[in-house]
Short mmCIF file of C-alpha atoms and ligand atoms in Angstrom, two decimals:
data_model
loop_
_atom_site.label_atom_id
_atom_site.label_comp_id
_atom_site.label_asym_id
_atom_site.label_seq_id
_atom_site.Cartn_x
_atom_site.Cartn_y
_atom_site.Cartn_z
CA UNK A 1058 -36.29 -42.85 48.37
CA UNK A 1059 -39.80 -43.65 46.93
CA UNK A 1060 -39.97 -41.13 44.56
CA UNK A 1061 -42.62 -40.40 41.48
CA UNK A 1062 -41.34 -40.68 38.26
CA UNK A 1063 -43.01 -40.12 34.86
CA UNK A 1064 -45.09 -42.88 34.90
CA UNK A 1065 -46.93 -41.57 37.43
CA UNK A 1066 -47.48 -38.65 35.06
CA UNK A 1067 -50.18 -38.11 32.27
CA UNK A 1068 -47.99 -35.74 29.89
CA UNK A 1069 -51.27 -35.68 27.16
CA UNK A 1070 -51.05 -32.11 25.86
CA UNK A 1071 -48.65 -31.12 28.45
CA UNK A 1072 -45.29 -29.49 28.32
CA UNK A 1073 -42.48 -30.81 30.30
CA UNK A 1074 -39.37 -28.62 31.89
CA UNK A 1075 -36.68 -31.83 31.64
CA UNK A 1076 -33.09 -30.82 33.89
CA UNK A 1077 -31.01 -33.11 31.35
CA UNK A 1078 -27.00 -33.82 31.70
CA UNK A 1079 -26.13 -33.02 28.14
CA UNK A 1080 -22.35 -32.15 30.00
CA UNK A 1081 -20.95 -33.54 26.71
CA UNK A 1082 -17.12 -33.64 25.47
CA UNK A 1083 -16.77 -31.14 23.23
CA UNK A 1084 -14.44 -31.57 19.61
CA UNK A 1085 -12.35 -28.16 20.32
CA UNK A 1086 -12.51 -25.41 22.67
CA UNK A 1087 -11.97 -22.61 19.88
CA UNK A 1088 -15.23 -20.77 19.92
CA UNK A 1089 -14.36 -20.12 16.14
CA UNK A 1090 -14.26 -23.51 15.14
CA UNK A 1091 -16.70 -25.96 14.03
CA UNK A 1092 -17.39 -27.59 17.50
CA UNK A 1093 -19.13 -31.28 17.39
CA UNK A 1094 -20.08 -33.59 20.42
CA UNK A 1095 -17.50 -36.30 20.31
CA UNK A 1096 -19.23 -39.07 23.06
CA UNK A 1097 -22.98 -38.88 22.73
CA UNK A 1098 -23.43 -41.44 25.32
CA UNK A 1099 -25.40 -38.81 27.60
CA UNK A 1100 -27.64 -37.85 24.76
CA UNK A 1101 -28.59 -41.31 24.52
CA UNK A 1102 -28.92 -42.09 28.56
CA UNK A 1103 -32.08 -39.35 28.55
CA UNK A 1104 -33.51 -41.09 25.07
CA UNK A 1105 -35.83 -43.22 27.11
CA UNK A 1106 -37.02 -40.59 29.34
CA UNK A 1107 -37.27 -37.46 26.47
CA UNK A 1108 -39.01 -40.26 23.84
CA UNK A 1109 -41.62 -41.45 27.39
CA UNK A 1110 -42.61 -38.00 26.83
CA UNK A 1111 -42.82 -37.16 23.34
CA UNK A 1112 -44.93 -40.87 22.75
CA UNK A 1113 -46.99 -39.57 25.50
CA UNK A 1114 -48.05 -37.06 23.46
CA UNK A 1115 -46.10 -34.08 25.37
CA UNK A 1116 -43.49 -31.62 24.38
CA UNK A 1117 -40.19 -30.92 25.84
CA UNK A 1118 -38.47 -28.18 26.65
CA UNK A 1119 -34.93 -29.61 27.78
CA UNK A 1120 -32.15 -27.90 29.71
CA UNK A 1121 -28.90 -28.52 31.19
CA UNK A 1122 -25.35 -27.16 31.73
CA UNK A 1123 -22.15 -27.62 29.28
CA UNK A 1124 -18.66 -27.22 31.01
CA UNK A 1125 -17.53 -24.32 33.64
CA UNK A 1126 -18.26 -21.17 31.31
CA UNK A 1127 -17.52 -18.10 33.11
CA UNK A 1128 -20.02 -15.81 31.70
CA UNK A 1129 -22.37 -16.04 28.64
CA UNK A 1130 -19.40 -14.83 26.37
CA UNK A 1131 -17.52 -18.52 26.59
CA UNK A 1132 -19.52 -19.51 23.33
CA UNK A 1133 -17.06 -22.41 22.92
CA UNK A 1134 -19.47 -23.64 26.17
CA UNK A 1135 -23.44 -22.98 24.11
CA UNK A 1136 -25.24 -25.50 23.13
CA UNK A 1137 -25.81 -25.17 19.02
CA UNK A 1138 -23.39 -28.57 18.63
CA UNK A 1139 -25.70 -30.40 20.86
CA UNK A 1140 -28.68 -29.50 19.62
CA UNK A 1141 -27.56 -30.84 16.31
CA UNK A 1142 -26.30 -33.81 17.79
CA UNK A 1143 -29.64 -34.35 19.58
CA UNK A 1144 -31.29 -33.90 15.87
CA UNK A 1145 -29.16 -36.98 14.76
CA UNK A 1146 -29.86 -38.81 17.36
CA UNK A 1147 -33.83 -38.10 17.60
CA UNK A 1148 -34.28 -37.96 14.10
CA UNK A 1149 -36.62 -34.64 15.22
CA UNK A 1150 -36.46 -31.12 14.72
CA UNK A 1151 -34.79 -29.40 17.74
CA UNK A 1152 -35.55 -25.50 18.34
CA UNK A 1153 -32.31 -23.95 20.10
CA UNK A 1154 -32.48 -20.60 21.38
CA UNK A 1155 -29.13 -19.61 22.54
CA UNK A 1156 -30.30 -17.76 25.77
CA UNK A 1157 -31.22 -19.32 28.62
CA UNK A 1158 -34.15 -16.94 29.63
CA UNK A 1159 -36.03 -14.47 27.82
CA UNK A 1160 -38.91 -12.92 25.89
CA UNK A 1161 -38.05 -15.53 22.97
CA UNK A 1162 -37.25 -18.22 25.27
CA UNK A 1163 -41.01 -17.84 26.85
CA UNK A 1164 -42.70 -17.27 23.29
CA UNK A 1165 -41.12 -20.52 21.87
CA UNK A 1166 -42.19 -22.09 24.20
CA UNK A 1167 -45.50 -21.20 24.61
CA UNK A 1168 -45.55 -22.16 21.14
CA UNK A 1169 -44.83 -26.12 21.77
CA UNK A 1170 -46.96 -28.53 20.11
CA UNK A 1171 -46.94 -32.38 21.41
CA UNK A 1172 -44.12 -33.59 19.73
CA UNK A 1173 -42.03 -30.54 19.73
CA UNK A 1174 -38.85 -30.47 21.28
CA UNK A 1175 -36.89 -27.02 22.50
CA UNK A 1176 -33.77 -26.77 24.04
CA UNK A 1177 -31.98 -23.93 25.80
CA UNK A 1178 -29.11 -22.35 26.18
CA UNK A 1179 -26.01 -23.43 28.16
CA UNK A 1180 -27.99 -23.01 31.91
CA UNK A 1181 -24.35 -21.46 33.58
CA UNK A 1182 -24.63 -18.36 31.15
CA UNK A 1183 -27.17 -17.38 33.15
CA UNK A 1184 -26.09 -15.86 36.54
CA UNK A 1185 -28.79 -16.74 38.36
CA UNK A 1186 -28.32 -20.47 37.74
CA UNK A 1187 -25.36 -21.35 40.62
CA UNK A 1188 -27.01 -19.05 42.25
CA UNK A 1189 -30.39 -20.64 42.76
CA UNK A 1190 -32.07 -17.55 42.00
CA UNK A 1191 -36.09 -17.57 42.79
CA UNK A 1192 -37.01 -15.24 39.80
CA UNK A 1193 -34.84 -17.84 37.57
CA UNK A 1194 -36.32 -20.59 39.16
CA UNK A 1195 -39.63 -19.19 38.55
CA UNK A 1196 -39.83 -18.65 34.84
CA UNK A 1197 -37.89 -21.61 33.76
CA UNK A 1198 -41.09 -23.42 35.68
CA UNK A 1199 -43.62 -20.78 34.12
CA UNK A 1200 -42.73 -22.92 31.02
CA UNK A 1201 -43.65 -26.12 31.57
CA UNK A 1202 -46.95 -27.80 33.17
CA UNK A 1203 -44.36 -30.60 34.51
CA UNK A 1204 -41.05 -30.65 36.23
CA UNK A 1205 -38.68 -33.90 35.02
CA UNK A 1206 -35.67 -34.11 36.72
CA UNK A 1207 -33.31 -36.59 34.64
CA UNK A 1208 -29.70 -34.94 35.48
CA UNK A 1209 -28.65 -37.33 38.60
CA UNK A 1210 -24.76 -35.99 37.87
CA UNK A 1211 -26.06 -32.79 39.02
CA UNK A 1212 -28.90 -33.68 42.04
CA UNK A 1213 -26.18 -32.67 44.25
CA UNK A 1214 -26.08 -29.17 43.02
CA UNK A 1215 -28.86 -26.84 44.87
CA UNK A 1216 -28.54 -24.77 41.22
CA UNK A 1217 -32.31 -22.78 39.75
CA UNK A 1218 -32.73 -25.53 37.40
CA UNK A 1219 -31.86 -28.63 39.58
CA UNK A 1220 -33.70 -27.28 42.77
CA UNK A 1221 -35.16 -23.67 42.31
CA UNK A 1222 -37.34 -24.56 39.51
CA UNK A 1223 -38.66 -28.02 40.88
CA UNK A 1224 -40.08 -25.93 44.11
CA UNK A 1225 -41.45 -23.57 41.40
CA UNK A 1226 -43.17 -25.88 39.82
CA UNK A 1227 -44.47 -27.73 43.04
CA UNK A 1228 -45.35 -24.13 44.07
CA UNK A 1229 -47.94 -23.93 40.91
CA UNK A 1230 -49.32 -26.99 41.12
CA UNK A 1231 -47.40 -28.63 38.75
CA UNK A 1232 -45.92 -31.99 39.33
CA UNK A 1233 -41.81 -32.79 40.04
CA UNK A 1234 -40.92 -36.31 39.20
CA UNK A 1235 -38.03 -38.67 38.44
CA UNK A 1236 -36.79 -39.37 34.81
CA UNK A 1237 -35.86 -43.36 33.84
CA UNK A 1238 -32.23 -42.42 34.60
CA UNK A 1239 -32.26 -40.75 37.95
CA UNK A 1240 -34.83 -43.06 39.22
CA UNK A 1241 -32.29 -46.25 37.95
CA UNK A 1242 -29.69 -44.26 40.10
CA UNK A 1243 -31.98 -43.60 43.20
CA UNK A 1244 -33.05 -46.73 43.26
CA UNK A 1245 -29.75 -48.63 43.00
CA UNK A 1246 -28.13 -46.32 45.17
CA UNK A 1247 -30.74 -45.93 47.56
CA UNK A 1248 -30.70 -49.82 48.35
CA UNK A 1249 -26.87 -49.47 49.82
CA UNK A 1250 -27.94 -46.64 51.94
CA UNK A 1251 -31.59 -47.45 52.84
CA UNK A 1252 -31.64 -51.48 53.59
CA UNK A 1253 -28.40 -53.04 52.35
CA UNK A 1254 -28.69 -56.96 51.69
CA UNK A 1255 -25.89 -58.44 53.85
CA UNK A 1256 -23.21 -59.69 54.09
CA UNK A 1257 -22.36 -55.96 52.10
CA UNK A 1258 -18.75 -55.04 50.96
CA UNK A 1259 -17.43 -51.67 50.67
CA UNK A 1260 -14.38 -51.44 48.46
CA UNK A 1261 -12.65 -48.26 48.37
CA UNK A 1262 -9.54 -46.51 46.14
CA UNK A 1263 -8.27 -43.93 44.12
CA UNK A 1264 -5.95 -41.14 45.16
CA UNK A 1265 -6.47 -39.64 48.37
CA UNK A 1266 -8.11 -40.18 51.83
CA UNK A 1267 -9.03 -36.33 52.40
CA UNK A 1268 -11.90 -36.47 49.55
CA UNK A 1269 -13.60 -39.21 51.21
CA UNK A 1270 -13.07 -39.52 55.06
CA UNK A 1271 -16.77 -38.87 55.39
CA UNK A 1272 -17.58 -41.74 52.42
CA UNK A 1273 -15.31 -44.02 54.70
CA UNK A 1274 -17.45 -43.16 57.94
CA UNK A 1275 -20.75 -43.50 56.82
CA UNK A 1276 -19.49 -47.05 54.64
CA UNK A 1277 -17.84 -48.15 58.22
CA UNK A 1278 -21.09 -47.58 59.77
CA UNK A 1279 -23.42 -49.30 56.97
CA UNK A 1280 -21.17 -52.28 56.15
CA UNK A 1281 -19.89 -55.04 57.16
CA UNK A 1282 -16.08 -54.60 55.83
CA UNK A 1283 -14.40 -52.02 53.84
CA UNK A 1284 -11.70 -53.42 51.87
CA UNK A 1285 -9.20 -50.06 50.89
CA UNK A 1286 -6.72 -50.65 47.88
CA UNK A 1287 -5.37 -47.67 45.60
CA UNK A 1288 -3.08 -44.42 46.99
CA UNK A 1289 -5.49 -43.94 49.94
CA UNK A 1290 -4.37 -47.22 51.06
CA UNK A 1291 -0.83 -45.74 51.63
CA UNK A 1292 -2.24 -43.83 54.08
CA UNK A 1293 -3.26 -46.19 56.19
CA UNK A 1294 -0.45 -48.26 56.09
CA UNK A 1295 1.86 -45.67 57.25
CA UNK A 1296 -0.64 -45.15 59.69
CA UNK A 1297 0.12 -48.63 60.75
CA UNK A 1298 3.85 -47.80 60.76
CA UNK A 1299 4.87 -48.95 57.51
CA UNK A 1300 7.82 -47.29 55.44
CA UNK A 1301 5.74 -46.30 51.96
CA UNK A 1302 8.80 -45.21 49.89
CA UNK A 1303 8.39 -42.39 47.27
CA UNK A 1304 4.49 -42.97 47.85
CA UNK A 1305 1.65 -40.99 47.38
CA UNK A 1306 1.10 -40.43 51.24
CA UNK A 1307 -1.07 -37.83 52.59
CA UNK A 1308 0.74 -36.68 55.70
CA UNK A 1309 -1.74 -34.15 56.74
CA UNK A 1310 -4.62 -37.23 56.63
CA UNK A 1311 -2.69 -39.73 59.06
CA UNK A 1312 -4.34 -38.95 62.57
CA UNK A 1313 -7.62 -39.10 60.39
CA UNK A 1314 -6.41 -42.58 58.96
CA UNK A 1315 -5.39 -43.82 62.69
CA UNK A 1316 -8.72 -42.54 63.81
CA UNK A 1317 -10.81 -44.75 61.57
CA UNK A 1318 -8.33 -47.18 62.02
CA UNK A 1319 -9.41 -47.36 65.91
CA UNK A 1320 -12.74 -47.30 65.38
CA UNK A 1321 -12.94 -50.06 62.69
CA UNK A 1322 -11.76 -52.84 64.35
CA UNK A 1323 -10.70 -55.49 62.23
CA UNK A 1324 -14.12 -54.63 59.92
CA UNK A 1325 -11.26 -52.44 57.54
CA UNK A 1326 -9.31 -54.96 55.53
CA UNK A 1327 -5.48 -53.35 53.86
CA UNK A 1328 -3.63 -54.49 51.09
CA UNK A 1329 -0.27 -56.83 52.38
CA UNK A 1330 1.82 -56.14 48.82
CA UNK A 1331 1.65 -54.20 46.47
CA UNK A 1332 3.41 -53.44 42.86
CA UNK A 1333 6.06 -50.84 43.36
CA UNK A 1334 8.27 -49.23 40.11
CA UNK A 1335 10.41 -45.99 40.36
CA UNK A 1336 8.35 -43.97 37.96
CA UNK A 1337 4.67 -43.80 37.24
CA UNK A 1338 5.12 -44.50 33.57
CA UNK A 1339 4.30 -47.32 30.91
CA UNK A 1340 8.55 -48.06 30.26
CA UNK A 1341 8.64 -48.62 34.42
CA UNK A 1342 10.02 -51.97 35.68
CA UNK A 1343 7.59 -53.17 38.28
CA UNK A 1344 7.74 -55.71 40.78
CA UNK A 1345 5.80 -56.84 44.00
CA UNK A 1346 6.99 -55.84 47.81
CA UNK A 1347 5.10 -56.68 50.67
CA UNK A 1348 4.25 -53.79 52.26
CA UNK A 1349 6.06 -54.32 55.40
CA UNK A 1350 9.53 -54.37 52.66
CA UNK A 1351 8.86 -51.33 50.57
CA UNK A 1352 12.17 -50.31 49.07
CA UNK A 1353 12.99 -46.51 50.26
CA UNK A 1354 13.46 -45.83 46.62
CA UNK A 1355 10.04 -47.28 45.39
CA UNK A 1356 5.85 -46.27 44.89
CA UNK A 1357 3.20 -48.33 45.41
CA UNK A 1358 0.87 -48.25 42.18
CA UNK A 1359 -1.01 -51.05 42.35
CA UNK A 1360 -2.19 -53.85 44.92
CA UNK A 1361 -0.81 -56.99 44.55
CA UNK A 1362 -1.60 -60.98 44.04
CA UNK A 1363 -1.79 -61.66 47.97
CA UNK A 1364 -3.89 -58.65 48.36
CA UNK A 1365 -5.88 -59.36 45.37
CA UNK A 1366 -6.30 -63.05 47.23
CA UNK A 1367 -7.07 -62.07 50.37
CA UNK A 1368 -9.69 -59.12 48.72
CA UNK A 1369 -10.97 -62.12 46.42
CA UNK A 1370 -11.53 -64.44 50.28
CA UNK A 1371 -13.55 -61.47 52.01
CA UNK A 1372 -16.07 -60.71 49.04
CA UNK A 1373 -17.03 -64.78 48.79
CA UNK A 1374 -20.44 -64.72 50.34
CA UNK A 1375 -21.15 -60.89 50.28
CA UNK A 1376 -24.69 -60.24 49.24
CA UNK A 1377 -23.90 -56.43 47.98
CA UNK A 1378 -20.53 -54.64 47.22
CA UNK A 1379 -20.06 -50.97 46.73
CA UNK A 1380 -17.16 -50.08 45.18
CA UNK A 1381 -15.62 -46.70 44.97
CA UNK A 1382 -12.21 -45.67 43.85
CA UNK A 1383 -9.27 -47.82 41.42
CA UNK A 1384 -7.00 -49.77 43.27
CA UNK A 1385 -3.71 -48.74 41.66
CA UNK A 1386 -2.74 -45.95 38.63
CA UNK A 1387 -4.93 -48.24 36.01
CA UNK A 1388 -4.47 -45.53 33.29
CA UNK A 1389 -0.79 -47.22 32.91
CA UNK A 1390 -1.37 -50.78 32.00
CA UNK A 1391 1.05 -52.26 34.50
CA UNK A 1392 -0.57 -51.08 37.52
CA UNK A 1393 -3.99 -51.39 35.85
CA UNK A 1394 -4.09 -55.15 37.24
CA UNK A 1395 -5.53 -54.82 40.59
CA UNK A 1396 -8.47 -52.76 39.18
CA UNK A 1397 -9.08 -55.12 36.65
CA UNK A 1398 -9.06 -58.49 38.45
CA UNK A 1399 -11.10 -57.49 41.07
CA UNK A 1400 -13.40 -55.91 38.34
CA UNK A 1401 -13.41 -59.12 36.89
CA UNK A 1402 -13.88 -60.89 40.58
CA UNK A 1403 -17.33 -58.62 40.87
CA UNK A 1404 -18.76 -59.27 37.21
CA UNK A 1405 -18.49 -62.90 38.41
CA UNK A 1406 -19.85 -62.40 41.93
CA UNK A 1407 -23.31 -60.49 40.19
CA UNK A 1408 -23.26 -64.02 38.32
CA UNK A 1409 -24.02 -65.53 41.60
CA UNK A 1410 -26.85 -63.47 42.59
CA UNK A 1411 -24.60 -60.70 43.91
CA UNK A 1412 -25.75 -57.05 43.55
CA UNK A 1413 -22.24 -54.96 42.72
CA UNK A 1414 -22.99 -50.93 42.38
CA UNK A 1415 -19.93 -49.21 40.75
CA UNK A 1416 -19.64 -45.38 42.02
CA UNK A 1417 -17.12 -42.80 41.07
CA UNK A 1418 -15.95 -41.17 37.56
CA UNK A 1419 -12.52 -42.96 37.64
CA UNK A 1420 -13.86 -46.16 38.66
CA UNK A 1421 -16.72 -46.15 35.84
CA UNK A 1422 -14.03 -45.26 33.19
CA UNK A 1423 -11.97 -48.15 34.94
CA UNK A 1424 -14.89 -50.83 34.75
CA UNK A 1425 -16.02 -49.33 31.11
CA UNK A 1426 -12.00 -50.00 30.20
CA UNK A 1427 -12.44 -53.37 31.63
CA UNK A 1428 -15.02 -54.15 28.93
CA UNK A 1429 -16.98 -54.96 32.03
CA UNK A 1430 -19.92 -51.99 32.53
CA UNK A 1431 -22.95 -54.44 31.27
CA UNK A 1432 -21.70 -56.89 33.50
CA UNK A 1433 -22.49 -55.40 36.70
CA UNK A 1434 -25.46 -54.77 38.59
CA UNK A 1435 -25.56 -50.60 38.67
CA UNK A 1436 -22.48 -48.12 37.27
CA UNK A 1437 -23.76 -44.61 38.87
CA UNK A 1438 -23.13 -41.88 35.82
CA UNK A 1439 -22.94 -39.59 38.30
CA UNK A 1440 -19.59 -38.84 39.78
CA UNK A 1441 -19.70 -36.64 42.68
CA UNK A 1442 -23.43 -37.26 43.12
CA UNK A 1443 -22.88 -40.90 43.57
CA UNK A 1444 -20.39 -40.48 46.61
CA UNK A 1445 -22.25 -37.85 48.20
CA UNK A 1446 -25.68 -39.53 48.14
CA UNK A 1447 -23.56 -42.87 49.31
CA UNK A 1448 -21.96 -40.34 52.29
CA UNK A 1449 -25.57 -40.64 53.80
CA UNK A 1450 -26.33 -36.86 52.06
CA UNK A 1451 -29.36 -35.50 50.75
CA UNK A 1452 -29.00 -34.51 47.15
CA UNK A 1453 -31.25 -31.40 46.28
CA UNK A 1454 -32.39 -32.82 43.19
CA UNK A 1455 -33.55 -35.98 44.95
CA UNK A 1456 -34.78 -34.79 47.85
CA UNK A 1457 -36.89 -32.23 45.78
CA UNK A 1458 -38.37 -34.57 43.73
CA UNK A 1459 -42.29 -35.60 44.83
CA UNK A 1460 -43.07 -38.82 46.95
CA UNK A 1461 -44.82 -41.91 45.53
P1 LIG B 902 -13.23 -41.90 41.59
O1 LIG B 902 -13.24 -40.85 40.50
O2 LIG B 902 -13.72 -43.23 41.10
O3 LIG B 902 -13.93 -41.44 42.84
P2 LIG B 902 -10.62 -41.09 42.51
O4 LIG B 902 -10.73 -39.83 41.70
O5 LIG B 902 -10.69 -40.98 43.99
O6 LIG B 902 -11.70 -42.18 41.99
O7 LIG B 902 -9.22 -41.80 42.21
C1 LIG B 902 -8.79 -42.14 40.92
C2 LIG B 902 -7.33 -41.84 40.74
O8 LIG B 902 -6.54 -42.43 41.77
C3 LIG B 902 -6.82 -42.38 39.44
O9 LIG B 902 -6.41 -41.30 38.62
C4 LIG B 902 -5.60 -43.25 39.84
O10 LIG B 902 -4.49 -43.11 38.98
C5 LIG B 902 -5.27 -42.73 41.22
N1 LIG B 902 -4.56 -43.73 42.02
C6 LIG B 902 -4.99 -44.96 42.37
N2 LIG B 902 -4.05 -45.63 43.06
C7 LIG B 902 -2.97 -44.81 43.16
C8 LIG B 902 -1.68 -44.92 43.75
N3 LIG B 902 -1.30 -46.03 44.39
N4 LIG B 902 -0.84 -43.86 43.66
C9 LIG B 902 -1.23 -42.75 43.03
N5 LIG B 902 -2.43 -42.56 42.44
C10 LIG B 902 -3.31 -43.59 42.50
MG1 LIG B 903 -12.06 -39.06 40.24
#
């Protein structure tokens, strides 16, 4: 994944078409009220990329998606509260046009002076967006001179804007490069698919097996152990023949989970307790069970000390870890543990010289709870683009994107 960015780019005079992830949380989903941006933290991830640009002596014309609006009439979905959040946090003049595409869209921008900034409406009002439409694709690039594409939480979407418009540019002559924060993400991610440092870790959690049987595969194929903790751990162990209790057990997933239990060998590493309670809820008394003594009555929530031991014994040494997925319910702080000791066990390990890469949107927010994001070596932004690009997939967005 050797892919231009803009550095490679002379952006003097030039306009630039920038796919941003402005997907912001939104203060109230009235479309009456006065909606404002409540975490600006995406705004600020594309600062380095949009002010590359601007001190480059370009101007921007920026564009993104907001939510899951149905149709162009969800206005609590448009964009007015971020372009005045992206006025705050510029310190520029924004131009918002509320319409995605359109006579005015194409005159304001053809008025753009370096410096200028322009951003449009919501892209999903716009029915041609999801569906990749070529006459979309074509006059959001009729735009711009340059296609940025800085929106790695959506390079797995083959939308107009992510994919459509990059060809459309490429197709004019124009070129279709990386921003600062999809190339950080390509480029950490691509190292744990491409040419892994070894020994390499996978750890894997969170809910369910069924999302990620293909994430498992292609991790039991690249590394060197897969250590599995969280609900999807249950799974396995019943797979195994263990009695889980009240559970979270995926019955329609266990010849899956014996399948990749034969074909791991001994290279997939379980929990042996775990903290059980009644309830998942903060007044719950826990306690640990191994998990060949689960009580009938009981859930496992959370790995436990042996497991956390044993998971501590198998990382000593690794070279990489990828790590997908909590390893118990950490919103509730009792079976929040796990997650956050072996969060703490990585921070350490990239201490050492180890490279740890963080994927997933619970186990960011896990990591980010842990007080712990700065600490490691990579935390993806991007969700579902992280795990499918770690699957061994080809994002659109990425794979559209020119080579150095
Ligand atoms: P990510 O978003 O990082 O890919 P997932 O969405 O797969 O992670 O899983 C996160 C969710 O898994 C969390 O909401 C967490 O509460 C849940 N989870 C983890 N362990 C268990 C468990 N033992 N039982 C039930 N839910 C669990
Ligand atoms: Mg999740």
């Amino acid at each position: 994944m050797n892919k231009k960015t803009v550095t490679d780019v002379d952006f003097n005079g030039k306009k630039a078409f920038v796919r941003v992830d402005f997907n912001v949380p939104l203060s109230s989903k009235d479309p009456n009220a006065t909606i404002t941006v409540t975490d600006d933290t995406r705004i600020q991830a594309a600062l380095p990329t949009l002010n590359y640009i601007l001190d480059h002596g370009g101007a921007l014309i920026l564009a993104s998606h907001l939510g899951r609006p149905k149709t162009a009439d969800d206005r609590q979905f448009a964009m007015g509260p971020v372009a005045r959040k992206l006025e705050e946090v510029t310190g520029r003049k924004v131009h918002y046009i509320p319409e995605v595409m359109s006579d005015a869209v194409k005159a304001a921008a053809a008025a753009l002076q370096p410096g200028d900034i322009l951003l449009l409406e919501n892209t999903r009002f716009h029915p041609g967006e999801k569906k990749n439409d070529p006459q979309l694709s074509a006059d959001f690039a009729s735009l711009a001179d340059v296609y940025v594409d800085d929106a790695f939480g959506s390079a797995h979407r083959p939308d107009a804007s992510v994919d459509g418009a990059a060809y459309a540019m490429r197709a004019k002559g124009g070129p279709v490069v990386a921003g600062f924060l999809m190339n950080s993400e390509i480029s950490a991610l691509g190292v744990a698919v491409e040419n892994p440092p070894r020994p390499y870790v996978a750890i894997m959690g969170g809910a369910k097996i069924s999302d990620k049987i293909k994430l498992i595969e292609n991790l039991l194929d690249k590394a060197d152990k897969i250590l599995i903790g969280g609900g999807m751990a249950n799974t396995f162990l019943k797979a195994q023949g263990h009695k889980l209790g009240k559970s979270l057990v995926e019955e329609e997933a266990l010849a899956e989970a014996k399948r990749l239990l034969e074909i791991s060998g001994d290279r997939l590493i379980l929990p042996v307790d775990v903290v059980v309670a009644d309830e998942v809820s903060p007044e719950a008394a826990s306690e640990v069970e191994m998990v060949w003594a689960i009580s009938p009555a009981k859930m496992a929530l959370d790995i436990g000390p042996a497991s956390l031991e044993r998971f501590n014994a198998e990382l000593q040494g690794a070279q990489l870890v990828v790590w997908n997925g909590p390893m118990g319910v950490f919103e509730v702080p009792q079976f929040a543990n796990g997650t956050n000791q072996l969060a703490q066990i990585l921070a350490n390990m990239v201490d050492h010289g180890a490279k740890v890469i963080i994927g997933g949107g619970d186990s960011a927010a896990a990591v980010r709870k842990a007080g712990l994001t700065e600490k490691m070596t990579h935390v993806s932004t991007g969700g579902g683009a992280s795990l499918e690009l770690l699957e061994g997939r080809q994002l659109p967005g990425v794979v559209a994107l020119d080579e150095k």
